[in-house]
Coordinates of C-alpha atoms in Angstrom, one line a residue:
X18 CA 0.0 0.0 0.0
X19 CA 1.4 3.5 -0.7
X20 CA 2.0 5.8 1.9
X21 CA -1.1 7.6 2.1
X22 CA -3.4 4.4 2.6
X23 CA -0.5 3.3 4.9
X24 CA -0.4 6.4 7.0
X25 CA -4.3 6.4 6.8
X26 CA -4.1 2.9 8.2
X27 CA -1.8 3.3 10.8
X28 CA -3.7 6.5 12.0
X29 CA -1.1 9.1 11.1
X30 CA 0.3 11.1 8.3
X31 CA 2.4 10.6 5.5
X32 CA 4.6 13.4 6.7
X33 CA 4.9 11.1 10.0
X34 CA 5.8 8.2 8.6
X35 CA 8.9 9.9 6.6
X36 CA 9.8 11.3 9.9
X37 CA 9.7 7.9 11.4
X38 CA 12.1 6.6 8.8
X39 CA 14.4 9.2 9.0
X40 CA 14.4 8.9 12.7
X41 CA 15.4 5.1 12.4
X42 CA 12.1 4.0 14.1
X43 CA 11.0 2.4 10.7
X44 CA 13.1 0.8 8.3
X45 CA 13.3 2.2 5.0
X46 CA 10.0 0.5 3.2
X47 CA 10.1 -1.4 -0.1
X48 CA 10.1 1.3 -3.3
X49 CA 8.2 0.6 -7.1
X50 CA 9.5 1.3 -9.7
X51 CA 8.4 4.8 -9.8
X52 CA 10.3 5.2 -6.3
X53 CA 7.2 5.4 -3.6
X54 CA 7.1 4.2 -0.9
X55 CA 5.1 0.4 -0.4
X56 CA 4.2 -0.4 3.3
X57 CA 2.6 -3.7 4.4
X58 CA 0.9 -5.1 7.5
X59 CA 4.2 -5.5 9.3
X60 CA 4.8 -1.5 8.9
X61 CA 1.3 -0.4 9.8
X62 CA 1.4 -2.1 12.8
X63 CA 5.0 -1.4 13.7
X64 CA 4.2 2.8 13.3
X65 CA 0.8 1.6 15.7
X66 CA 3.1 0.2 18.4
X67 CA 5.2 3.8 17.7
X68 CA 2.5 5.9 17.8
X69 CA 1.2 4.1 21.1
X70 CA 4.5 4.7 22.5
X71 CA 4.9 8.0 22.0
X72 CA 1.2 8.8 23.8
X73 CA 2.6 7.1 26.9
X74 CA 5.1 9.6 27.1
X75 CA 8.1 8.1 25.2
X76 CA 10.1 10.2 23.3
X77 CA 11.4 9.8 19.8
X78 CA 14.7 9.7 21.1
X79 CA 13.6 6.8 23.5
X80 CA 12.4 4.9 20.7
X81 CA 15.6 5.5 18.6
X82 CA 17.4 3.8 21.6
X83 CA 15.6 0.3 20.9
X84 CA 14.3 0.7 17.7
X85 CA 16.0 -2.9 16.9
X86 CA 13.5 -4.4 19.0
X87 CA 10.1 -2.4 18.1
X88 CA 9.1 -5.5 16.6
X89 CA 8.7 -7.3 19.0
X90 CA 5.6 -5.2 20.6
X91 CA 4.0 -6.1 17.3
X92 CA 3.4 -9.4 18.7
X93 CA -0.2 -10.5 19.8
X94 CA 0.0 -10.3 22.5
X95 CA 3.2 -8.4 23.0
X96 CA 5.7 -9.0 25.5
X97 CA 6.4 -7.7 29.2
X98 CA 8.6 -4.8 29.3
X99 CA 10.9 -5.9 31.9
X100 CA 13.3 -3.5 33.8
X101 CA 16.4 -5.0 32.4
X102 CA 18.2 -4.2 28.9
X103 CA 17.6 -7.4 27.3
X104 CA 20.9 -6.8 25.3
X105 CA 22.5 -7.7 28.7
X106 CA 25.0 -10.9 29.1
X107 CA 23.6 -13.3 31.7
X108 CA 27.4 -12.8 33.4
X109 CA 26.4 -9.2 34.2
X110 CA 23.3 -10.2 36.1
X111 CA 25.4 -9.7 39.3
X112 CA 25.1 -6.1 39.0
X113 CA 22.5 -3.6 39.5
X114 CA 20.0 -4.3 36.5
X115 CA 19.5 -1.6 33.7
X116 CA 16.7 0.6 34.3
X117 CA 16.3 0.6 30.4
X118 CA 14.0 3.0 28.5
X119 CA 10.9 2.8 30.4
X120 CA 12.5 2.9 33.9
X121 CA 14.2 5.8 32.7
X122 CA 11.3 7.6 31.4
X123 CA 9.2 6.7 34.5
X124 CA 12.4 8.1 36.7
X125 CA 12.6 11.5 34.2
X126 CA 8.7 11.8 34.5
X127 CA 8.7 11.4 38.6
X128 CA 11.1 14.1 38.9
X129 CA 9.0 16.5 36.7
X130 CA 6.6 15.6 38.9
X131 CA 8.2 16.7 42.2
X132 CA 9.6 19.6 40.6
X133 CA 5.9 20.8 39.5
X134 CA 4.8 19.8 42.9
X135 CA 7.6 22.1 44.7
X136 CA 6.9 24.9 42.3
X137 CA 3.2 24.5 43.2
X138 CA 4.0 24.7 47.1
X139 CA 6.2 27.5 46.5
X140 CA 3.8 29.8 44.5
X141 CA 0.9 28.7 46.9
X142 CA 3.0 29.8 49.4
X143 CA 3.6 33.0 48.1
X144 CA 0.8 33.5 47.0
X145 CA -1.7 32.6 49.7
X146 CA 0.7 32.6 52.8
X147 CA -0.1 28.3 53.0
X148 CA 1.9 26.3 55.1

């Protein structure tokens, strides 16, 4: 399917999925002979699982980070996102695991949380003289 059906498809637009490929979160799709762009099933559902991501509160740059393994969330169902990298020898299990990309984005969003939340006593504060 060409790349307006596919973006159609996949709930997006065509501009998104060219900034998906250049981003290295879709590989670069099969071309005619004219030079578009052909998705298939395995794309559509690939920029689903991207889009999902990304309303979660994953970044593009989070996704770039494991884009090697976006795949696998295309699977029905998908696995468990554990807290380890699963790129990780079994000899290193000794150490303190890998927060990976999800416990990092949880850690980066909990500390924008207490930020906002001090900036929110502080201006009450201020503002209203609460202790």
């Amino acid at each position: 399917m060409r790349i307006g059906d596919a973006a159609a498809a996949a709930g997006t637009t065509p501009r998104a999925l060219r900034f998906y490929e250049q981003r290295g979160l879709l590989p670069p799709p099969v071309r005619t002979a004219s030079g578009q762009r052909e998705y298939g099933a395995d794309e559509i559902a690939r920029v689903r699982v991207i889009r999902d991501l990304l309303s979660l509160g994953l970044t593009i740059e989070d996704l770039r980070s494991c884009a090697d393994r976006l795949h696998l969330l295309t699977q029905d169902p998908p696995p468990r996102c554990g807290a380890t990298d699963p790129r990780a020898s079994a000899s290193a299990s000794t150490s303190a695991p890998s927060p990976g990309v999800v416990g990092r984005r949880l850690a980066a969003l909990d500390a924008e949380i207490d930020r906002l939340a001090g900036l929110r006593d502080n201006l009450a504060r201020r503002a209203f003289g609460d202790d």
